[in-house]
GROMACS .gro file of C-alpha atoms in nm:
model
  248
    1UNK     CA    1   6.429   3.328  13.364
    2UNK     CA    2   6.717   3.468  13.217
    3UNK     CA    3   6.886   3.367  12.918
    4UNK     CA    4   7.277   3.442  12.853
    5UNK     CA    5   7.486   3.366  12.520
    6UNK     CA    6   7.815   3.269  12.441
    7UNK     CA    7   8.054   3.517  12.393
    8UNK     CA    8   8.054   3.462  12.019
    9UNK     CA    9   7.680   3.463  12.021
   10UNK     CA   10   7.705   3.830  12.215
   11UNK     CA   11   7.995   3.945  11.975
   12UNK     CA   12   7.753   3.832  11.662
   13UNK     CA   13   7.496   4.044  11.843
   14UNK     CA   14   7.683   4.352  11.858
   15UNK     CA   15   7.858   4.379  11.541
   16UNK     CA   16   7.470   4.368  11.347
   17UNK     CA   17   7.310   4.640  11.630
   18UNK     CA   18   7.633   4.871  11.529
   19UNK     CA   19   7.654   4.741  11.152
   20UNK     CA   20   7.308   4.779  10.971
   21UNK     CA   21   7.252   5.175  11.024
   22UNK     CA   22   7.560   5.264  10.885
   23UNK     CA   23   7.450   4.963  10.574
   24UNK     CA   24   7.125   5.127  10.570
   25UNK     CA   25   7.229   5.518  10.497
   26UNK     CA   26   7.496   5.400  10.267
   27UNK     CA   27   7.239   5.223  10.130
   28UNK     CA   28   6.997   5.525  10.069
   29UNK     CA   29   7.312   5.780   9.916
   30UNK     CA   30   7.401   5.556   9.645
   31UNK     CA   31   7.046   5.576   9.560
   32UNK     CA   32   7.020   5.948   9.522
   33UNK     CA   33   7.392   6.020   9.436
   34UNK     CA   34   7.308   6.119   9.050
   35UNK     CA   35   7.141   6.435   9.215
   36UNK     CA   36   7.444   6.498   9.449
   37UNK     CA   37   7.607   6.626   9.082
   38UNK     CA   38   7.821   6.256   9.126
   39UNK     CA   39   7.931   6.194   8.738
   40UNK     CA   40   8.003   5.875   8.592
   41UNK     CA   41   8.223   5.820   8.381
   42UNK     CA   42   8.214   5.815   8.010
   43UNK     CA   43   7.852   5.928   8.118
   44UNK     CA   44   7.685   6.338   8.122
   45UNK     CA   45   7.374   6.306   8.284
   46UNK     CA   46   7.091   6.544   8.451
   47UNK     CA   47   6.792   6.670   8.444
   48UNK     CA   48   6.578   6.993   8.299
   49UNK     CA   49   6.300   7.177   8.463
   50UNK     CA   50   6.108   7.485   8.419
   51UNK     CA   51   6.060   7.823   8.639
   52UNK     CA   52   5.874   7.634   8.897
   53UNK     CA   53   6.139   7.332   8.938
   54UNK     CA   54   5.862   7.050   8.743
   55UNK     CA   55   6.063   6.861   8.501
   56UNK     CA   56   6.068   6.971   8.168
   57UNK     CA   57   5.995   6.626   7.956
   58UNK     CA   58   6.082   6.620   7.565
   59UNK     CA   59   6.377   6.894   7.604
   60UNK     CA   60   6.623   6.879   7.363
   61UNK     CA   61   6.950   6.863   7.486
   62UNK     CA   62   7.294   6.926   7.245
   63UNK     CA   63   7.636   6.807   7.405
   64UNK     CA   64   7.904   6.974   7.211
   65UNK     CA   65   8.281   6.888   7.175
   66UNK     CA   66   8.480   7.240   7.205
   67UNK     CA   67   8.759   7.113   6.983
   68UNK     CA   68   8.533   7.072   6.661
   69UNK     CA   69   8.284   7.205   6.522
   70UNK     CA   70   7.995   7.082   6.463
   71UNK     CA   71   8.065   6.760   6.644
   72UNK     CA   72   7.765   6.664   6.919
   73UNK     CA   73   7.578   6.418   7.089
   74UNK     CA   74   7.203   6.448   7.092
   75UNK     CA   75   6.934   6.334   7.326
   76UNK     CA   76   6.587   6.428   7.465
   77UNK     CA   77   6.437   6.459   7.824
   78UNK     CA   78   6.203   6.180   7.988
   79UNK     CA   79   5.889   6.178   8.115
   80UNK     CA   80   6.079   6.269   8.411
   81UNK     CA   81   6.254   6.561   8.287
   82UNK     CA   82   6.609   6.333   8.265
   83UNK     CA   83   6.895   6.253   8.007
   84UNK     CA   84   7.167   6.081   8.001
   85UNK     CA   85   7.427   6.002   7.690
   86UNK     CA   86   7.784   5.795   7.682
   87UNK     CA   87   8.049   6.057   7.558
   88UNK     CA   88   8.403   5.938   7.343
   89UNK     CA   89   8.683   6.116   7.456
   90UNK     CA   90   8.745   6.494   7.426
   91UNK     CA   91   8.638   6.824   7.547
   92UNK     CA   92   8.247   6.910   7.600
   93UNK     CA   93   8.006   7.074   7.762
   94UNK     CA   94   7.556   7.058   7.743
   95UNK     CA   95   7.328   7.320   7.601
   96UNK     CA   96   6.956   7.248   7.602
   97UNK     CA   97   6.625   7.393   7.448
   98UNK     CA   98   6.284   7.366   7.513
   99UNK     CA   99   5.956   7.476   7.274
  100UNK     CA  100   5.611   7.665   7.401
  101UNK     CA  101   5.385   7.832   7.308
  102UNK     CA  102   5.283   8.097   7.386
  103UNK     CA  103   4.963   8.398   7.269
  104UNK     CA  104   4.958   8.179   6.962
  105UNK     CA  105   5.367   8.128   6.897
  106UNK     CA  106   5.559   7.912   6.935
  107UNK     CA  107   5.896   8.001   7.091
  108UNK     CA  108   6.172   7.802   7.107
  109UNK     CA  109   6.374   7.897   7.504
  110UNK     CA  110   6.766   7.837   7.592
  111UNK     CA  111   6.780   7.669   7.901
  112UNK     CA  112   7.037   7.726   8.172
  113UNK     CA  113   7.307   7.518   8.229
  114UNK     CA  114   7.394   7.529   8.594
  115UNK     CA  115   7.775   7.484   8.531
  116UNK     CA  116   7.902   7.551   8.194
  117UNK     CA  117   8.261   7.427   8.278
  118UNK     CA  118   8.372   7.271   8.037
  119UNK     CA  119   8.436   6.824   8.127
  120UNK     CA  120   8.603   6.559   8.001
  121UNK     CA  121   8.421   6.256   7.834
  122UNK     CA  122   8.614   6.006   7.935
  123UNK     CA  123   8.519   6.193   8.312
  124UNK     CA  124   8.238   6.252   8.220
  125UNK     CA  125   7.950   6.517   8.379
  126UNK     CA  126   7.655   6.596   8.612
  127UNK     CA  127   7.495   6.886   8.413
  128UNK     CA  128   7.156   7.040   8.437
  129UNK     CA  129   6.919   7.278   8.307
  130UNK     CA  130   6.636   7.486   8.375
  131UNK     CA  131   6.416   7.773   8.191
  132UNK     CA  132   6.448   8.129   8.268
  133UNK     CA  133   6.274   8.422   8.044
  134UNK     CA  134   6.534   8.639   8.177
  135UNK     CA  135   6.847   8.708   8.376
  136UNK     CA  136   7.199   8.654   8.262
  137UNK     CA  137   7.367   8.399   8.053
  138UNK     CA  138   7.626   8.266   8.140
  139UNK     CA  139   7.891   8.410   7.878
  140UNK     CA  140   8.037   8.103   7.769
  141UNK     CA  141   8.126   7.911   7.417
  142UNK     CA  142   7.875   8.218   7.251
  143UNK     CA  143   7.603   8.156   7.544
  144UNK     CA  144   7.622   8.563   7.546
  145UNK     CA  145   7.314   8.833   7.609
  146UNK     CA  146   7.032   8.764   7.827
  147UNK     CA  147   6.786   8.558   7.817
  148UNK     CA  148   6.504   8.844   7.833
  149UNK     CA  149   6.338   8.948   7.499
  150UNK     CA  150   6.469   9.305   7.348
  151UNK     CA  151   6.278   9.602   7.297
  152UNK     CA  152   6.408   9.810   6.994
  153UNK     CA  153   6.193  10.184   6.960
  154UNK     CA  154   6.246  10.343   6.630
  155UNK     CA  155   6.169  10.697   6.717
  156UNK     CA  156   6.263  10.875   6.407
  157UNK     CA  157   6.344  11.278   6.503
  158UNK     CA  158   6.285  11.197   6.868
  159UNK     CA  159   6.518  11.181   7.200
  160UNK     CA  160   6.485  10.791   7.271
  161UNK     CA  161   6.760  10.939   7.563
  162UNK     CA  162   6.491  11.162   7.689
  163UNK     CA  163   6.137  10.874   7.677
  164UNK     CA  164   6.003  10.671   7.893
  165UNK     CA  165   5.892  10.321   7.817
  166UNK     CA  166   5.594  10.179   8.049
  167UNK     CA  167   5.582   9.787   8.018
  168UNK     CA  168   5.260   9.657   8.130
  169UNK     CA  169   5.229   9.286   8.142
  170UNK     CA  170   4.913   9.114   8.018
  171UNK     CA  171   4.805   8.765   8.150
  172UNK     CA  172   5.102   8.567   8.255
  173UNK     CA  173   5.414   8.570   8.140
  174UNK     CA  174   5.578   8.284   7.888
  175UNK     CA  175   5.705   8.100   8.196
  176UNK     CA  176   5.336   8.094   8.372
  177UNK     CA  177   5.458   8.329   8.640
  178UNK     CA  178   5.282   8.699   8.735
  179UNK     CA  179   5.508   9.018   8.573
  180UNK     CA  180   5.593   9.287   8.694
  181UNK     CA  181   5.508   9.668   8.588
  182UNK     CA  182   5.801   9.769   8.400
  183UNK     CA  183   5.923  10.144   8.350
  184UNK     CA  184   6.264  10.288   8.183
  185UNK     CA  185   6.393  10.484   7.927
  186UNK     CA  186   6.565  10.314   7.667
  187UNK     CA  187   6.926  10.273   7.663
  188UNK     CA  188   7.083  10.409   7.285
  189UNK     CA  189   6.679  10.279   7.167
  190UNK     CA  190   6.714   9.962   7.353
  191UNK     CA  191   6.603   9.803   7.636
  192UNK     CA  192   6.765   9.471   7.723
  193UNK     CA  193   6.647   9.155   7.927
  194UNK     CA  194   6.331   9.219   7.941
  195UNK     CA  195   6.145   8.910   8.077
  196UNK     CA  196   5.951   8.736   7.835
  197UNK     CA  197   5.576   8.790   7.824
  198UNK     CA  198   5.262   9.019   7.642
  199UNK     CA  199   5.278   9.373   7.730
  200UNK     CA  200   5.115   9.698   7.670
  201UNK     CA  201   5.322   9.945   7.565
  202UNK     CA  202   5.315  10.285   7.647
  203UNK     CA  203   5.548  10.583   7.569
  204UNK     CA  204   5.622  10.956   7.706
  205UNK     CA  205   5.865  11.206   7.668
  206UNK     CA  206   5.873  11.511   7.976
  207UNK     CA  207   5.489  11.369   8.079
  208UNK     CA  208   5.336  11.414   7.720
  209UNK     CA  209   5.239  11.038   7.561
  210UNK     CA  210   5.313  10.981   7.252
  211UNK     CA  211   5.203  10.756   6.945
  212UNK     CA  212   5.286  10.376   6.906
  213UNK     CA  213   5.316  10.062   6.702
  214UNK     CA  214   5.482   9.725   6.625
  215UNK     CA  215   5.666   9.804   6.361
  216UNK     CA  216   5.636   9.642   5.988
  217UNK     CA  217   5.279   9.498   6.129
  218UNK     CA  218   5.106   9.736   5.947
  219UNK     CA  219   4.980   9.856   6.205
  220UNK     CA  220   4.789  10.235   6.277
  221UNK     CA  221   4.986  10.374   6.551
  222UNK     CA  222   4.776  10.438   6.908
  223UNK     CA  223   4.784  10.526   7.251
  224UNK     CA  224   4.915  10.235   7.321
  225UNK     CA  225   5.049   9.887   7.206
  226UNK     CA  226   5.007   9.537   7.325
  227UNK     CA  227   5.187   9.283   7.199
  228UNK     CA  228   5.421   8.960   7.309
  229UNK     CA  229   5.832   8.888   7.126
  230UNK     CA  230   5.915   8.773   6.813
  231UNK     CA  231   6.226   8.582   6.648
  232UNK     CA  232   6.494   8.855   6.691
  233UNK     CA  233   6.520   8.783   6.296
  234UNK     CA  234   6.367   8.501   6.070
  235UNK     CA  235   6.478   8.164   6.177
  236UNK     CA  236   6.647   8.273   6.513
  237UNK     CA  237   6.580   8.004   6.820
  238UNK     CA  238   6.642   8.174   7.175
  239UNK     CA  239   6.663   8.517   7.117
  240UNK     CA  240   6.351   8.744   7.077
  241UNK     CA  241   6.310   9.142   7.039
  242UNK     CA  242   5.995   9.339   6.994
  243UNK     CA  243   6.045   9.662   6.785
  244UNK     CA  244   5.840   9.946   6.872
  245UNK     CA  245   5.780  10.259   6.663
  246UNK     CA  246   5.687  10.591   6.770
  247UNK     CA  247   5.547  10.934   6.705
  248UNK     CA  248   5.411  11.227   6.817
   0.00000   0.00000   0.00000
């Protein structure tokens, strides 16, 4: 038996068949819109992740006003590494830090924002941040230089421009990744942007190995020294340095 439908019923069936898929797509899009970079007015939100893209819970988020010194809003990321903050009118930018224990030392590391452009508090923004232990910083709002550590060579009477430093990673780097052997000449006594980790350090000139030690630690000179980075100066956060003293 073949069933027949009134014209109005057929129209309703066709309307439902065509509209239902589009309604589902729209609903899914709305659910994931925060991850698509769609800001909400008066709100800055985002996420913080580690080097492997995993969430960073309890990361500190600081939203700074571009016009007024020390005028900021603070938050911490939740268990999923996400944050959301309401803002007042003004111009703002986002910074973040995370704490890591490595080589029996406490590190406070700056997080890299996916955008460092200022934004209006009334318009809101999405700013995601990620952990980096090397690479160039944004260069905006004082965020200059590199995320990697700096090695400074102290070599009284020795030509550092002819010196070759070798840094062999000892275990994984600070972010858990596998490091690579670094062989380089210091530039005006400095090696910049060294991925943060623990290294076995040697030095040589013309193939002749020199004696090395970590400066101002009371160590004896040796053929090699193993060390990790320390704050660039007392109380420094986000900037780390390794001072190597070299002698014949």
